[in-house]
Coordinates of C-alpha atoms in Angstrom, one line a residue:
M1 CA 90.1 105.1 107.4
A2 CA 88.1 106.2 110.3
S3 CA 90.6 107.8 112.2
A4 CA 90.9 111.1 112.5
H5 CA 94.5 110.4 113.2
T6 CA 95.1 108.7 109.8
S7 CA 97.3 111.0 107.2
R8 CA 96.1 111.7 103.7
S9 CA 98.6 110.1 102.2
D10 CA 97.8 106.4 104.6
K11 CA 93.8 107.0 103.6
N12 CA 94.9 107.5 99.8
E13 CA 96.5 104.2 100.3
A14 CA 93.9 102.3 101.7
M15 CA 91.8 104.1 99.3
E16 CA 93.9 102.4 96.5
E17 CA 93.4 98.8 98.1
I18 CA 89.8 99.2 98.8
L19 CA 90.1 99.5 95.0
I20 CA 91.8 96.6 94.3
L21 CA 89.6 94.4 96.9
A22 CA 86.2 95.7 95.3
K23 CA 86.1 93.9 92.5
D24 CA 85.0 90.9 94.4
K25 CA 81.5 91.2 95.4
D26 CA 81.7 89.4 98.8
I27 CA 84.4 91.4 99.9
S28 CA 82.4 94.7 98.9
R29 CA 80.0 93.8 100.6
W30 CA 81.8 92.9 103.5
F31 CA 83.0 96.9 102.8
L32 CA 79.2 98.3 103.1
E33 CA 78.3 96.2 106.0
E34 CA 81.3 97.3 108.1
G35 CA 80.5 101.0 107.3
I36 CA 83.2 101.8 104.7
L37 CA 80.9 104.3 103.1
D38 CA 80.7 106.7 106.0
S39 CA 84.7 107.6 105.6
L40 CA 84.1 107.7 101.8
M41 CA 81.4 110.2 102.2
Y42 CA 83.0 112.0 104.7
I43 CA 86.0 112.7 102.7
L44 CA 83.4 113.4 99.7
S45 CA 81.2 115.7 101.6
T46 CA 84.2 117.7 102.9
Y47 CA 85.7 118.2 99.5
F48 CA 82.5 119.1 97.7
R49 CA 81.6 121.7 100.6
N50 CA 85.2 123.1 101.0
Y51 CA 84.7 123.3 97.0
S52 CA 81.5 125.2 97.0
S53 CA 83.1 127.5 99.9
F54 CA 85.9 128.6 97.3
L55 CA 83.8 129.2 94.8
R56 CA 81.7 131.3 97.1
E57 CA 84.5 133.2 97.9
E58 CA 83.7 132.4 101.5
P59 CA 86.4 131.3 104.2
P60 CA 87.0 127.6 104.1
T61 CA 85.0 125.6 107.0
H62 CA 87.2 125.0 110.0
E63 CA 88.2 121.7 108.3
T64 CA 90.8 123.0 106.3
S65 CA 93.6 125.3 106.0
E66 CA 94.3 124.5 102.4
Q67 CA 94.6 126.7 99.5
F68 CA 92.3 126.7 96.7
I69 CA 94.4 124.9 94.2
S70 CA 94.5 121.8 96.3
F71 CA 90.9 121.5 95.1
K72 CA 91.4 121.5 91.7
P73 CA 92.4 119.2 89.3
G74 CA 96.0 118.0 89.9
G75 CA 96.0 119.1 93.8
E76 CA 95.7 117.2 96.6
A77 CA 92.8 117.3 97.9
F78 CA 91.1 116.7 94.5
H79 CA 93.0 113.4 94.4
H80 CA 92.3 112.7 97.6
A81 CA 88.6 113.0 97.1
K82 CA 89.1 111.5 93.3
L83 CA 90.1 108.1 95.4
A84 CA 87.0 108.1 97.5
A85 CA 84.9 108.8 94.1
N86 CA 86.8 106.1 92.5
C87 CA 86.0 103.9 95.6
C88 CA 82.3 104.6 95.4
V89 CA 82.1 103.8 92.1
A90 CA 83.8 100.3 92.5
L91 CA 81.5 99.6 95.4
G92 CA 78.4 100.7 94.1
K93 CA 79.2 98.3 90.6
A94 CA 79.8 95.2 92.9
H95 CA 77.1 96.0 95.4
C96 CA 74.5 96.1 92.3
A97 CA 76.3 93.0 90.7
A98 CA 76.1 91.1 94.2
V99 CA 72.6 92.2 94.8
H100 CA 70.6 92.9 92.0
T101 CA 70.3 89.6 89.4
E102 CA 69.5 89.6 85.8
G103 CA 65.7 88.7 87.1
D104 CA 65.6 92.3 88.9
L105 CA 63.4 93.8 86.5
L106 CA 62.5 97.2 88.5
L107 CA 66.2 98.1 88.0
M108 CA 66.3 96.6 84.5
S109 CA 63.2 97.7 83.0
A110 CA 64.4 101.0 82.2
Y111 CA 67.3 99.9 80.2
S112 CA 66.9 98.8 76.7
R113 CA 70.4 96.1 76.3
G114 CA 70.0 94.8 79.8
S115 CA 72.9 97.0 80.9
V116 CA 72.6 99.7 83.6
P117 CA 75.0 102.9 83.6
V118 CA 77.2 103.1 86.3
E119 CA 75.7 106.3 87.8
R120 CA 72.4 104.3 88.4
Q121 CA 74.5 101.8 90.0
L122 CA 76.2 104.2 92.4
A123 CA 73.0 105.9 93.1
Q124 CA 71.0 102.2 93.7
M125 CA 73.9 101.8 96.6
L126 CA 73.5 105.0 97.9
F127 CA 69.8 104.4 98.3
E128 CA 69.7 101.0 99.4
V129 CA 72.8 101.3 102.1
P130 CA 72.6 103.6 105.1
H131 CA 75.8 105.4 106.3
H132 CA 76.5 108.1 108.3
M133 CA 76.5 111.6 107.6
K134 CA 78.4 114.6 109.1
V135 CA 75.9 117.2 110.5
L136 CA 76.7 120.5 111.4
N137 CA 75.4 121.9 115.0
H138 CA 73.3 119.6 115.8
P139 CA 69.7 120.8 117.2
G140 CA 69.7 120.6 120.5
G141 CA 73.1 120.0 121.2
Q142 CA 73.1 115.7 121.7
G143 CA 74.0 113.2 119.1
G144 CA 76.2 111.0 118.1
S145 CA 79.1 112.9 118.6
V146 CA 82.2 111.7 117.3
G147 CA 84.9 110.7 120.0
G148 CA 83.1 109.7 122.7
G149 CA 84.5 111.4 125.8
G150 CA 87.5 113.2 124.1
N151 CA 88.2 115.2 121.6
D152 CA 90.0 113.1 119.1
G153 CA 90.5 115.7 116.2
V154 CA 86.8 116.7 115.7
V155 CA 85.9 119.7 116.1
E156 CA 83.1 120.5 118.9
G157 CA 79.8 120.8 117.5
E158 CA 80.4 118.4 114.6
Y159 CA 78.3 115.1 114.8
F160 CA 77.5 111.9 112.6
T161 CA 73.8 110.9 111.7
L162 CA 72.4 107.5 110.4
T163 CA 71.3 108.6 106.8
E164 CA 68.8 107.7 104.2
L165 CA 68.6 109.1 101.1
S166 CA 65.5 109.4 99.1
M167 CA 66.2 107.7 95.4
Q168 CA 66.5 111.3 94.2
Q169 CA 68.9 112.4 96.7
A170 CA 70.7 109.2 96.0
E171 CA 70.9 110.2 92.0
D172 CA 71.8 113.9 92.8
L173 CA 74.8 112.8 95.0
A174 CA 75.6 109.8 92.3
S175 CA 76.1 112.5 89.5
S176 CA 78.4 114.4 91.9
I177 CA 80.3 111.4 92.9
K178 CA 80.5 110.4 89.2
A179 CA 81.8 113.5 87.7
L180 CA 84.8 113.6 90.2
D181 CA 85.4 109.8 89.6
D182 CA 85.7 111.2 85.8
G183 CA 88.0 114.1 86.7
R184 CA 85.1 117.1 86.6
I185 CA 84.0 118.5 89.2
D186 CA 80.1 119.2 89.5
V187 CA 79.2 120.4 92.7

């Protein structure tokens, strides 16, 4: 999932396997500890950024040479991003089930029947699990450049930094991810 050399179809296959394995809370926790969220968030942020560019009639970023039709429902890029959103939702559910018990009054207090909405579970995971996000044109030209000494398919000036989201940022991102999971595009 994390290699720039992995094809989209191989990543799709890996995400389908993650969806099966994420039903187990311990395996989901292991996935999150090993950084699977980094790859999933990269796929989603790239999709959202390129879709927004097409809507604003700007040229696509250097990340794609795909036509806009691919980003619409039914297109290859849409399917790829939707799979990533499905994985995030599955991991969010498992994360909340493993970490938050029935006695967790802070999370449960706002919900009448004790059932936490999926979007809230996803936001809670995004808030609690730090992950790396892509930063374009890193200030000062230094940072965690991907690929070490060589260019492994990553464009110059592309860096990744550890990101901890505020609860509001996590809720906004969770809303977009959940909409994509439901087959809608909400950028």
